[in-house]
XYZ file of C-alpha atoms in Angstrom:
762
model
C 162.179 5.179 -19.546
C 164.957 7.636 -18.690
C 167.578 6.207 -16.340
C 170.425 8.237 -14.884
C 173.359 6.426 -13.310
C 175.692 8.507 -11.164
C 179.057 6.764 -11.202
C 180.838 5.000 -14.040
C 182.701 2.339 -12.122
C 182.154 -1.404 -12.644
C 178.743 -1.297 -10.902
C 177.293 1.627 -12.848
C 178.646 0.533 -16.225
C 177.609 -3.112 -15.924
C 174.137 -2.066 -14.785
C 173.806 0.281 -17.753
C 174.986 -2.417 -20.167
C 172.511 -4.999 -18.916
C 169.573 -2.592 -18.799
C 170.255 -1.209 -22.280
C 170.584 -4.709 -23.717
C 167.210 -5.644 -22.221
C 165.458 -2.326 -23.023
C 167.057 -0.870 -26.167
C 164.506 1.955 -26.265
C 165.392 3.182 -22.782
C 167.567 6.276 -22.405
C 170.451 5.259 -20.145
C 172.972 7.959 -19.198
C 176.037 7.394 -17.004
C 177.782 10.357 -15.376
C 181.400 9.724 -14.335
C 183.548 12.298 -12.559
C 186.864 10.996 -13.944
C 188.352 10.657 -17.416
C 188.000 7.306 -19.235
C 191.529 6.144 -18.411
C 191.677 7.423 -14.816
C 191.780 4.850 -12.055
C 193.094 4.889 -8.539
C 193.121 1.160 -7.972
C 195.395 -1.524 -9.338
C 193.870 -4.949 -9.740
C 190.556 -6.587 -8.967
C 189.973 -10.218 -8.059
C 187.156 -12.501 -9.162
C 186.463 -16.028 -7.990
C 185.591 -18.645 -10.593
C 181.978 -18.508 -9.381
C 181.786 -14.743 -9.956
C 183.166 -15.101 -13.464
C 180.412 -17.626 -14.148
C 177.798 -15.095 -13.009
C 179.244 -12.441 -15.332
C 179.225 -14.910 -18.223
C 175.543 -15.689 -17.651
C 174.632 -11.995 -17.603
C 176.627 -10.861 -20.647
C 178.734 -13.444 -22.510
C 180.469 -10.790 -24.599
C 181.727 -8.869 -21.564
C 182.852 -12.134 -20.018
C 184.735 -13.108 -23.179
C 186.741 -9.882 -23.066
C 187.483 -10.295 -19.371
C 188.552 -13.909 -19.905
C 191.062 -12.818 -22.557
C 192.570 -10.352 -20.092
C 192.720 -12.049 -16.731
C 195.534 -13.848 -14.937
C 194.336 -17.036 -13.245
C 195.785 -18.818 -10.215
C 194.789 -21.580 -7.820
C 197.276 -21.284 -4.966
C 197.611 -19.177 -1.830
C 201.053 -18.724 -0.253
C 201.371 -17.652 3.381
C 204.841 -16.514 4.455
C 205.201 -16.407 8.213
C 208.254 -16.795 10.474
C 210.577 -18.185 7.794
C 207.940 -20.741 6.787
C 205.849 -20.803 3.610
C 202.562 -22.667 3.611
C 200.816 -23.243 0.271
C 197.164 -24.241 -0.196
C 195.793 -24.920 -3.663
C 192.428 -25.167 -5.357
C 191.358 -21.602 -4.616
C 190.322 -20.621 -8.178
C 190.794 -16.854 -8.589
C 191.347 -14.505 -11.501
C 193.124 -11.150 -11.395
C 192.419 -8.288 -13.755
C 193.653 -4.702 -13.968
C 190.942 -2.330 -12.805
C 191.847 -0.013 -15.687
C 191.418 -2.893 -18.163
C 188.065 -3.884 -16.604
C 186.799 -0.312 -16.944
C 187.986 -0.160 -20.546
C 186.121 -3.393 -21.360
C 182.940 -2.104 -19.747
C 183.232 1.347 -21.356
C 183.643 -0.215 -24.794
C 180.754 -2.584 -24.241
C 178.544 0.279 -22.986
C 179.245 2.217 -26.177
C 178.393 -0.855 -28.278
C 174.936 -1.237 -26.765
C 174.135 2.483 -26.890
C 174.717 3.701 -23.329
C 175.486 7.425 -23.107
C 178.573 7.681 -20.878
C 179.613 11.226 -19.975
C 183.088 11.511 -18.479
C 184.466 14.385 -16.375
C 180.885 15.043 -15.276
C 180.783 15.239 -11.499
C 177.310 15.226 -9.968
C 176.998 16.912 -6.569
C 173.225 17.319 -6.559
C 170.879 14.806 -8.147
C 168.076 17.332 -8.005
C 168.989 18.325 -11.560
C 167.573 14.984 -12.765
C 163.943 15.621 -11.887
C 162.898 14.356 -15.325
C 164.568 10.965 -14.762
C 162.415 7.924 -14.020
C 165.234 6.198 -12.114
C 168.370 7.606 -10.475
C 170.982 4.945 -9.760
C 173.525 6.014 -7.142
C 176.725 4.129 -7.943
C 179.399 6.663 -7.039
C 181.251 4.437 -4.612
C 181.867 4.083 -0.906
C 182.373 7.838 -0.495
C 179.181 8.588 -2.416
C 178.335 12.280 -2.446
C 174.739 11.635 -3.483
C 174.138 8.982 -0.821
C 175.333 11.429 1.820
C 172.772 13.965 0.594
C 170.019 11.434 1.348
C 171.673 9.601 4.285
C 168.608 9.812 6.513
C 166.353 8.393 3.817
C 168.644 5.410 3.292
C 169.573 4.914 6.942
C 173.283 4.948 6.174
C 175.845 3.579 8.620
C 179.584 4.095 8.049
C 181.986 2.274 10.382
C 185.555 3.455 9.774
C 187.670 0.440 10.681
C 190.832 0.070 12.756
C 193.692 -0.812 10.413
C 195.671 1.347 8.009
C 196.508 0.158 4.504
C 198.066 1.453 1.305
C 197.285 0.110 -2.176
C 200.409 -0.220 -4.344
C 201.568 -1.844 -7.571
C 204.700 -3.731 -8.606
C 206.299 -5.424 -11.609
C 207.107 -8.446 -9.450
C 205.402 -11.620 -10.625
C 203.469 -13.627 -8.012
C 202.651 -17.207 -8.917
C 200.125 -17.430 -6.050
C 197.963 -15.086 -4.044
C 200.524 -14.069 -1.440
C 200.252 -13.127 2.206
C 203.520 -12.209 3.915
C 203.952 -11.091 7.525
C 206.886 -9.079 8.839
C 207.680 -8.219 12.436
C 209.298 -4.861 13.218
C 210.190 -3.035 16.458
C 206.968 -1.073 15.876
C 204.697 -4.094 15.432
C 203.538 -6.378 12.624
C 203.015 -5.440 8.956
C 201.676 -7.705 6.239
C 200.912 -7.685 2.536
C 198.105 -8.987 0.349
C 199.708 -9.457 -3.085
C 198.527 -10.921 -6.376
C 199.093 -10.792 -10.114
C 196.550 -9.072 -12.363
C 198.578 -8.684 -15.559
C 201.526 -10.719 -16.834
C 203.957 -8.012 -15.688
C 201.975 -6.178 -13.037
C 200.729 -7.052 -9.559
C 198.977 -5.487 -6.587
C 200.593 -5.167 -3.165
C 198.395 -3.968 -0.296
C 200.425 -3.187 2.828
C 198.391 -3.282 6.042
C 199.021 -2.796 9.756
C 197.303 -1.752 12.953
C 196.819 1.953 13.633
C 199.210 1.986 16.607
C 201.889 0.228 14.539
C 201.445 2.756 11.731
C 201.912 5.624 14.163
C 204.833 4.008 16.014
C 206.673 3.579 12.693
C 206.173 7.279 11.952
C 204.135 6.588 8.832
C 201.521 9.107 9.950
C 204.188 11.810 9.573
C 205.982 10.380 6.559
C 205.678 11.634 2.985
C 204.286 9.160 0.478
C 207.617 8.485 -1.280
C 209.359 7.698 1.990
C 206.467 5.517 3.141
C 206.613 3.490 -0.068
C 210.390 3.110 0.320
C 209.781 1.873 3.879
C 207.392 -0.805 2.560
C 209.814 -1.768 -0.219
C 212.590 -2.387 2.260
C 210.335 -4.248 4.686
C 209.064 -6.700 2.044
C 212.111 -6.714 -0.244
C 212.513 -10.498 -0.042
C 209.121 -10.952 -1.730
C 209.684 -8.264 -4.393
C 212.879 -9.710 -5.899
C 214.386 -6.272 -6.480
C 211.243 -4.713 -7.963
C 209.934 -1.339 -6.855
C 206.560 -0.534 -5.346
C 204.496 2.045 -7.219
C 201.618 4.319 -6.232
C 198.928 5.824 -8.458
C 197.566 7.869 -5.561
C 200.354 10.448 -5.436
C 197.664 13.131 -5.462
C 196.704 12.143 -1.912
C 198.392 13.871 1.021
C 198.238 10.622 2.963
C 197.745 7.499 0.828
C 197.261 5.322 3.946
C 193.537 4.834 4.442
C 191.081 3.103 6.762
C 188.391 0.842 5.394
C 184.800 2.165 5.601
C 182.346 -0.625 6.449
C 179.120 0.681 4.919
C 175.563 -0.554 5.243
C 172.155 0.982 4.605
C 168.825 0.112 6.186
C 167.079 0.895 2.898
C 168.536 0.693 -0.589
C 165.939 2.876 -2.296
C 164.047 6.087 -1.663
C 161.531 7.398 -4.181
C 163.130 7.037 -7.587
C 166.660 6.741 -6.165
C 168.390 3.401 -5.644
C 171.823 2.466 -4.299
C 174.204 0.178 -6.161
C 177.537 -1.447 -5.290
C 179.831 0.226 -2.768
C 177.367 3.073 -2.327
C 174.989 0.523 -0.781
C 177.459 -1.789 0.968
C 181.158 -2.498 1.211
C 183.011 -5.780 1.666
C 186.560 -5.752 2.951
C 189.278 -6.164 0.325
C 190.722 -9.185 2.153
C 188.083 -11.442 0.592
C 188.025 -9.626 -2.766
C 184.245 -9.409 -3.035
C 183.578 -5.695 -3.475
C 183.595 -5.701 -7.274
C 181.831 -9.073 -7.294
C 178.947 -7.720 -5.203
C 178.771 -4.551 -7.284
C 178.518 -6.355 -10.613
C 176.023 -8.898 -9.302
C 173.952 -6.009 -7.901
C 174.021 -4.497 -11.370
C 172.622 -7.637 -12.982
C 169.858 -7.944 -10.392
C 168.762 -4.305 -10.583
C 168.704 -4.287 -14.383
C 166.644 -7.484 -14.471
C 164.169 -6.147 -11.889
C 163.641 -2.904 -13.810
C 163.101 -4.949 -16.953
C 160.593 -7.416 -15.524
C 158.638 -5.551 -12.842
C 155.617 -3.361 -13.749
C 156.625 -0.395 -11.598
C 159.789 1.204 -10.238
C 158.857 0.619 -6.552
C 158.186 -3.050 -7.293
C 161.499 -3.312 -9.133
C 163.411 -1.741 -6.263
C 161.721 -4.039 -3.759
C 162.549 -7.118 -5.820
C 166.153 -5.989 -6.284
C 166.711 -5.426 -2.588
C 164.918 -8.643 -1.603
C 167.016 -10.676 -4.032
C 170.327 -9.136 -3.097
C 170.177 -8.271 0.590
C 170.598 -11.806 1.962
C 173.556 -12.537 -0.313
C 175.105 -9.180 0.525
C 174.663 -9.769 4.254
C 176.191 -13.212 3.875
C 179.219 -11.789 2.069
C 179.466 -8.807 4.404
C 179.458 -11.120 7.423
C 182.224 -13.189 5.871
C 184.105 -10.022 4.963
C 183.670 -8.688 8.500
C 185.085 -11.924 9.926
C 188.036 -11.649 7.556
C 188.526 -7.956 8.293
C 188.445 -8.554 12.052
C 190.996 -11.366 11.681
C 193.434 -8.928 10.099
C 192.578 -6.251 12.645
C 193.578 -8.786 15.297
C 196.408 -10.457 13.371
C 199.041 -9.791 16.074
C 196.859 -11.907 18.394
C 197.691 -14.989 16.328
C 201.442 -14.479 16.080
C 202.018 -16.843 19.017
C 200.626 -19.689 16.896
C 202.903 -22.066 15.049
C 203.153 -21.299 11.298
C 200.963 -24.279 10.378
C 198.108 -23.211 12.639
C 198.587 -19.534 11.824
C 198.146 -20.283 8.113
C 195.101 -22.488 8.707
C 193.518 -19.765 10.834
C 194.083 -17.246 8.051
C 192.648 -19.513 5.352
C 189.472 -20.165 7.353
C 189.133 -16.648 8.798
C 185.864 -15.786 7.013
C 184.083 -18.953 8.295
C 182.844 -19.511 4.717
C 185.622 -22.013 4.081
C 185.492 -24.993 6.399
C 187.733 -27.977 6.946
C 186.084 -30.235 4.385
C 185.855 -27.403 1.872
C 189.613 -26.981 2.198
C 189.985 -30.721 1.658
C 188.020 -30.495 -1.593
C 190.275 -27.644 -2.712
C 193.576 -29.230 -1.682
C 193.463 -32.682 -0.139
C 197.234 -32.872 0.366
C 197.304 -29.598 2.276
C 194.587 -30.760 4.688
C 196.345 -34.113 5.127
C 199.540 -32.279 6.122
C 197.643 -30.087 8.598
C 195.819 -33.051 10.135
C 199.105 -34.905 10.517
C 200.729 -31.871 12.172
C 197.800 -31.324 14.573
C 197.681 -35.020 15.489
C 201.413 -35.178 16.216
C 201.245 -31.965 18.246
C 198.360 -33.377 20.304
C 200.235 -36.620 20.966
C 198.071 -38.842 18.775
C 199.850 -41.900 17.394
C 198.290 -41.478 13.935
C 196.811 -38.793 11.735
C 193.149 -38.240 12.632
C 190.560 -35.486 12.108
C 191.331 -32.581 14.507
C 188.157 -33.193 16.520
C 189.418 -36.679 17.415
C 192.800 -35.628 18.761
C 193.351 -36.082 22.521
C 193.437 -33.176 24.966
C 195.021 -33.083 28.411
C 194.220 -30.744 31.303
C 196.022 -31.444 34.582
C 195.765 -35.240 34.976
C 192.602 -35.618 32.889
C 193.137 -36.849 29.323
C 190.160 -36.566 26.978
C 190.169 -38.883 23.933
C 188.695 -36.189 21.667
C 187.540 -32.549 21.636
C 183.753 -33.043 21.762
C 181.800 -32.042 24.857
C 178.149 -32.505 25.778
C 177.069 -29.085 27.048
C 175.384 -28.549 30.407
C 171.646 -28.627 29.645
C 168.926 -28.032 32.227
C 166.486 -30.949 32.280
C 164.086 -29.642 34.979
C 163.472 -33.239 36.078
C 165.023 -33.548 39.526
C 162.925 -33.995 42.665
C 164.044 -31.733 45.515
C 167.405 -31.487 43.767
C 167.884 -35.249 43.431
C 168.678 -36.647 39.964
C 166.895 -39.913 39.179
C 166.756 -42.602 36.497
C 166.035 -40.005 33.824
C 169.384 -38.336 34.511
C 171.155 -41.694 34.531
C 169.764 -42.558 31.105
C 170.171 -39.026 29.746
C 173.811 -38.559 30.759
C 174.712 -42.226 30.351
C 173.444 -42.373 26.782
C 175.442 -39.317 25.794
C 178.544 -40.682 27.482
C 178.108 -43.853 25.396
C 177.722 -41.706 22.290
C 181.399 -40.947 21.816
C 181.791 -37.473 23.349
C 184.935 -37.097 25.436
C 183.346 -35.098 28.257
C 179.761 -34.987 29.495
C 178.556 -32.143 31.711
C 175.793 -32.283 34.257
C 173.235 -29.529 34.067
C 173.903 -26.504 36.284
C 173.764 -28.181 39.678
C 172.636 -25.774 42.361
C 174.488 -25.371 45.636
C 171.410 -24.819 47.840
C 167.660 -25.309 47.683
C 167.083 -21.564 47.316
C 169.894 -21.377 44.737
C 167.890 -23.395 42.201
C 166.549 -21.951 38.961
C 163.361 -23.997 39.253
C 161.907 -26.722 41.491
C 163.070 -29.264 38.909
C 166.758 -28.314 38.937
C 169.431 -30.686 40.200
C 171.217 -29.854 43.437
C 174.290 -30.709 45.455
C 173.409 -29.877 49.034
C 171.963 -33.076 50.591
C 173.437 -36.505 51.260
C 170.999 -38.156 48.852
C 172.313 -35.872 46.095
C 175.773 -37.358 46.557
C 174.475 -40.908 46.282
C 172.397 -40.120 43.177
C 175.202 -38.319 41.366
C 177.748 -40.965 42.350
C 175.542 -43.596 40.692
C 175.672 -41.668 37.409
C 179.427 -41.121 37.687
C 180.019 -44.844 38.241
C 178.017 -45.738 35.156
C 179.981 -43.285 32.999
C 183.304 -44.567 34.323
C 182.420 -48.268 34.197
C 180.572 -48.401 30.888
C 182.069 -45.659 28.680
C 185.330 -43.974 27.702
C 183.983 -40.536 28.598
C 184.816 -38.283 31.518
C 182.074 -36.513 33.442
C 182.057 -32.926 34.732
C 180.012 -31.273 37.472
C 178.856 -27.726 36.802
C 178.024 -25.817 39.986
C 175.957 -22.646 40.081
C 173.611 -20.402 42.020
C 170.575 -18.936 40.235
C 170.671 -15.617 42.081
C 168.162 -13.152 40.527
C 167.020 -15.750 37.954
C 165.769 -18.248 40.538
C 162.326 -19.452 41.575
C 161.070 -19.770 37.990
C 158.929 -22.211 36.065
C 160.118 -25.355 34.286
C 161.696 -24.983 30.868
C 158.652 -26.237 28.959
C 156.293 -23.912 30.851
C 157.161 -20.187 30.869
C 160.937 -20.219 31.139
C 162.535 -17.420 33.176
C 159.111 -16.348 34.505
C 158.331 -16.723 38.238
C 156.459 -19.665 39.706
C 152.705 -19.238 40.002
C 153.004 -19.948 43.708
C 155.377 -21.022 46.492
C 158.192 -18.735 45.334
C 161.284 -18.591 47.515
C 163.123 -15.313 48.232
C 166.030 -14.382 45.967
C 169.382 -12.716 46.578
C 171.643 -10.803 44.187
C 174.422 -8.234 44.290
C 171.809 -5.494 43.876
C 168.032 -5.222 44.055
C 167.568 -5.565 40.275
C 164.848 -7.883 38.951
C 165.636 -9.987 35.866
C 162.328 -9.060 34.239
C 159.130 -7.115 34.875
C 157.377 -10.192 36.313
C 160.346 -11.544 38.280
C 160.610 -10.744 41.939
C 163.123 -8.143 43.034
C 165.979 -9.895 44.851
C 167.394 -8.729 48.161
C 170.797 -7.034 47.942
C 173.292 -9.429 49.475
C 174.966 -8.652 52.768
C 178.416 -9.904 53.694
C 176.740 -12.721 55.611
C 174.775 -13.690 52.488
C 177.983 -13.777 50.460
C 179.757 -15.836 53.094
C 176.893 -18.318 53.076
C 176.887 -18.574 49.264
C 180.666 -19.100 49.220
C 180.372 -21.833 51.832
C 177.538 -23.465 49.860
C 179.840 -23.653 46.821
C 182.620 -25.141 48.931
C 180.306 -27.791 50.416
C 178.962 -28.695 46.968
C 182.520 -28.946 45.626
C 183.512 -31.363 48.377
C 180.389 -33.414 47.648
C 181.284 -33.439 43.955
C 184.757 -34.726 44.732
C 183.205 -37.464 46.875
C 181.022 -38.474 43.899
C 184.127 -39.032 41.764
C 183.570 -36.345 39.136
C 186.562 -35.810 36.843
C 186.113 -32.105 36.251
C 184.475 -29.130 37.946
C 183.014 -26.030 36.345
C 182.019 -22.827 38.116
C 179.044 -21.157 36.412
C 179.758 -17.419 36.144
C 177.580 -16.751 33.086
C 174.023 -16.138 31.913
C 172.947 -13.721 34.637
C 173.012 -16.226 37.488
C 174.445 -15.143 40.835
C 178.174 -14.969 40.081
C 177.499 -13.560 36.623
C 175.210 -10.917 38.106
C 178.155 -9.675 40.174
C 180.352 -9.380 37.080
C 178.040 -7.423 34.780
C 177.433 -3.726 35.497
C 173.856 -4.171 34.315
C 172.912 -5.890 37.578
C 175.742 -4.970 39.952
C 175.011 -1.453 41.170
C 176.903 -1.762 44.456
C 179.013 1.095 45.778
C 181.166 -0.982 48.147
C 184.293 -2.996 47.344
C 182.151 -5.512 45.385
C 180.835 -2.961 42.885
C 181.994 -0.265 40.509
C 185.093 -1.245 38.539
C 185.429 -4.585 36.789
C 188.122 -5.505 39.294
C 185.684 -4.904 42.154
C 182.801 -6.683 40.425
C 185.022 -9.739 39.988
C 185.989 -9.777 43.647
C 183.216 -12.068 44.930
C 183.284 -14.559 42.005
C 187.063 -14.819 42.460
C 186.634 -15.355 46.203
C 184.246 -18.202 45.460
C 186.598 -19.639 42.864
C 189.546 -19.494 45.259
C 187.582 -21.273 47.974
C 186.431 -23.936 45.526
C 189.904 -24.459 44.053
C 191.292 -24.951 47.551
C 189.084 -27.990 48.240
C 188.884 -29.492 44.749
C 191.567 -32.169 44.095
C 194.667 -30.492 42.682
C 195.154 -33.101 39.962
C 191.691 -32.388 38.497
C 190.816 -29.346 36.350
C 188.377 -26.518 37.022
C 186.809 -24.518 34.197
C 184.818 -21.295 34.466
C 181.845 -20.480 32.245
C 181.522 -16.782 31.448
C 179.300 -14.571 29.339
C 181.844 -12.874 27.089
C 179.386 -10.134 26.207
C 176.024 -8.982 27.511
C 174.923 -7.958 23.988
C 173.716 -4.748 25.684
C 175.199 -1.260 25.418
C 176.887 -0.435 28.707
C 177.324 -4.098 29.607
C 180.211 -6.555 29.389
C 182.181 -6.297 26.141
C 184.665 -8.511 24.356
C 187.475 -6.402 25.811
C 186.086 -6.997 29.308
C 185.914 -10.736 28.689
C 189.668 -10.836 28.117
C 190.249 -9.236 31.512
C 187.710 -11.551 33.164
C 189.451 -14.592 31.711
C 192.850 -13.227 32.677
C 191.684 -12.783 36.290
C 190.358 -16.351 36.532
C 193.529 -17.688 34.924
C 195.619 -15.911 37.557
C 193.376 -17.446 40.239
C 194.068 -20.964 38.938
C 191.377 -21.692 36.349
C 192.419 -24.258 33.759
C 189.914 -23.447 30.995
C 187.355 -20.769 30.143
C 184.004 -22.024 28.848
C 183.132 -19.078 26.613
C 179.431 -18.413 26.290
C 177.636 -15.078 25.850
C 174.551 -13.131 26.798
C 171.468 -14.287 28.745
C 172.308 -11.695 31.395
C 169.597 -9.220 30.385
C 166.254 -9.288 28.619
C 167.503 -6.263 26.644
C 170.186 -8.333 24.937
C 170.429 -8.123 21.156
C 172.612 -11.074 20.169
C 174.005 -11.467 16.667
C 173.220 -15.074 15.764
C 174.804 -17.244 13.104
C 176.900 -20.367 12.712
C 179.492 -20.604 15.503
C 178.448 -17.090 16.519
C 180.158 -17.192 19.924
C 183.390 -18.775 18.700
C 185.131 -15.413 18.038
C 184.950 -14.691 21.778
C 186.633 -18.015 22.522
C 189.225 -17.322 19.841
C 190.083 -13.960 21.339
C 190.359 -15.186 24.910
C 192.422 -18.245 23.983
C 194.914 -16.337 21.883
C 195.166 -13.140 23.915
C 195.090 -14.577 27.424
C 196.905 -17.827 26.690
C 194.403 -20.105 28.393
C 192.549 -23.136 27.066
C 188.964 -22.406 25.997
C 185.771 -24.239 25.139
C 183.657 -22.828 22.310
C 179.859 -23.027 22.382
C 176.988 -21.563 20.387
C 175.421 -22.968 17.212
C 178.177 -25.487 16.592
C 176.341 -28.359 14.983
C 178.507 -29.965 12.276
C 181.672 -32.024 12.479
C 183.162 -29.574 10.004
C 182.602 -26.750 12.515
C 184.446 -28.648 15.238
C 187.344 -29.639 12.980
C 187.785 -26.065 11.778
C 187.627 -24.536 15.258
C 190.185 -26.966 16.684
C 192.519 -26.850 13.681
C 192.559 -23.047 13.634
C 193.253 -22.771 17.361
C 190.007 -20.923 18.072
C 189.260 -23.243 20.994
C 190.558 -26.435 22.572
C 187.149 -28.050 23.075
C 183.746 -27.651 21.424
C 180.540 -28.010 23.408
C 177.357 -29.025 21.599
C 173.949 -28.916 23.232
C 170.978 -29.291 20.854
C 172.773 -31.678 18.477
C 173.281 -34.016 21.433
C 169.633 -33.716 22.427
C 168.605 -34.802 18.948
C 171.286 -37.483 18.649
C 173.039 -38.858 21.750
C 175.458 -40.661 19.401
C 176.369 -37.545 17.441
C 180.103 -38.060 17.978
C 180.093 -41.679 16.820
C 178.038 -40.779 13.771
C 180.395 -37.888 12.946
C 183.354 -40.252 13.197
C 181.721 -42.716 10.809
C 180.962 -39.997 8.275
C 184.596 -38.840 8.404
C 185.911 -42.381 8.013
C 187.401 -42.400 11.516
C 187.164 -45.607 13.564
C 185.826 -44.503 16.934
C 185.261 -46.812 19.892
C 181.608 -47.881 19.895
C 180.089 -49.698 22.874
C 180.689 -53.372 22.175
C 176.987 -54.057 22.597
C 176.290 -51.759 19.621
C 178.927 -53.031 17.174
C 176.354 -54.646 14.811
C 174.628 -51.291 14.619
C 177.948 -49.607 13.852
C 178.581 -51.935 10.925
C 175.135 -51.274 9.493
C 175.534 -47.527 10.006
C 178.899 -47.559 8.206
C 177.370 -49.442 5.287
C 174.580 -46.860 5.109
C 177.110 -44.008 5.150
C 179.133 -45.600 2.333
C 175.999 -46.259 0.308
C 174.829 -42.655 0.724
C 178.253 -41.364 -0.367
C 178.234 -43.603 -3.447
C 174.732 -42.464 -4.385
C 175.721 -38.803 -3.972
C 178.796 -39.330 -6.161
C 176.706 -41.082 -8.826
C 174.148 -38.256 -8.792
C 176.906 -35.665 -9.139
C 178.387 -37.585 -12.064
C 175.018 -37.621 -13.828
C 174.714 -33.849 -13.417
C 178.185 -33.352 -14.916
C 177.344 -35.576 -17.867
């Protein structure tokens, strides 16, 4: 087998080493454009887990790396004259030049032919090769030659950064933030040799330009950074090894490829994918790719089979790391958003930015740090003792919630002519007994022809008031929870079947006529709604007002206006369904006009001491639809109109939507709105663990967390979460014997898990 590797960085060299060790008879040639001792980076970072993977692949390489690295456990975050330290991180720093030297020496030992100062601009010269490995980095010349075959995507990101070195010693991985008249700058700094460290200076593009760095020579730019972060450098200079560049400030290329192989060519490391430097996983991914590709070529009977196995094995892990890296990258791209946070919450937000590290994971790493954060959050929330963040109280107007857990509005399709019955009493009552602070009704429709389906609850007849009031009384008399009424109008998504039939599809008969801002059907089978006249809008507004007054008469504690998911008010907001040319269409300001008119009318009749929230779709997940930027303006408009909280959902406005799912996948929208608009938010969307809720609340990404499916599966989710966290929640007195048994079971399970872990260690 003849294998050509284009690129002699960590990926190419480690691949060549592992393949040659496994197949000594193979001819393995590495072509590297630079000289052996050239490098344009400073240090690289490995987690303890990555070092373990390297040790498993090649113990001798690992032994050399271990003798060279600088290890640390702590992260320091310097922000507004405050330093926050979190331990237990477990990282190792190593000079990139030293890593290359180790790999070059090891490659020579095992018989790899490494040819330096050999730049390859056309891989067509290797027609006799069985395998061509493309490992020439993020700016790969060879990948660009075959970009269509690989399906390459390069997203040049927003921030500017410069990679520098210093003789300052850092005893922890250091983040430091500095405010200037031009905007915020920050550094990522760490030690990689006893007397040498890396300092990456980063800022937003507009800050970089405002400071004149786009017009500044490299020496002056470095002097600017030295002065800005002098307090952390202790008199040491900053150094550049990229003096050959006209402008050493660069933007990060986020690279992905639909296919990692084509014919006998295969991508490796940064040529295949990049991970932002803020989580230090680029070299990790590259070297783990190398191990996987070498093993596949060794064990599979054919090159295509080997490439398929390699990509199958690595793609999920790469996507997982890239998603985490993207979250981290976007946090830094939006860092000025968080500068209104207190230092404690700012630091926690930074530490958990990738969503790979949760609250309990931080506790495992540094229990004292988490205890300090929990104590700070509890005191700030007015709790009289330190408790998990999810069990801190929250106040909005005169309503005080005992914790941050909400039962989401969930359509039950079980009302009769809009009237909730015993099912709704048991359904909502059980969840109110289950420990959540706030329980929402399903979307309750303001007129018979405003319903989604014949089974949807309504608030437009006297019997609706009596039925809802019965449920409200039970919640108030028998539980500690508050209860909220969500009001909505189905608009173009009305007259459809029950949820367990064909959801969103029209009834098989007896359909009622629909109205919408424009004559746009929700789907190919849905009826086309009539474009609303001014009289139609006046009627809908008055229906909302009447339903609001009925809700107040029922004794609800909280009101929510449903402006999401493609229902009537949402269909005015999104340009996908609002095609009007009058004052209610066109610009976002115009499209918001009718929803804001409805909100204003509702706010005027709802008791002033009680809060109103607004549910929005923060994105349509469709090109040309509502974007995250739009959602900020939408939230800002409702805040100005008197909204107390934005319930931040997403999508469901179009059948063309392409949502990006994952854990807490809608939380970033809540985070952005809360911290840019300065309004309380509720996060929703695949939040299903107590750890998710604790992390979201502690980081200031939302003020409340709404859970739907977890509460369907377990009405007592909140009480069970409290027991598992060791928090003494208030159980219904009738269920106290069950609580005691449940707590014993939780303790027994924890003891068994600890015993099993101890046996594994032994």
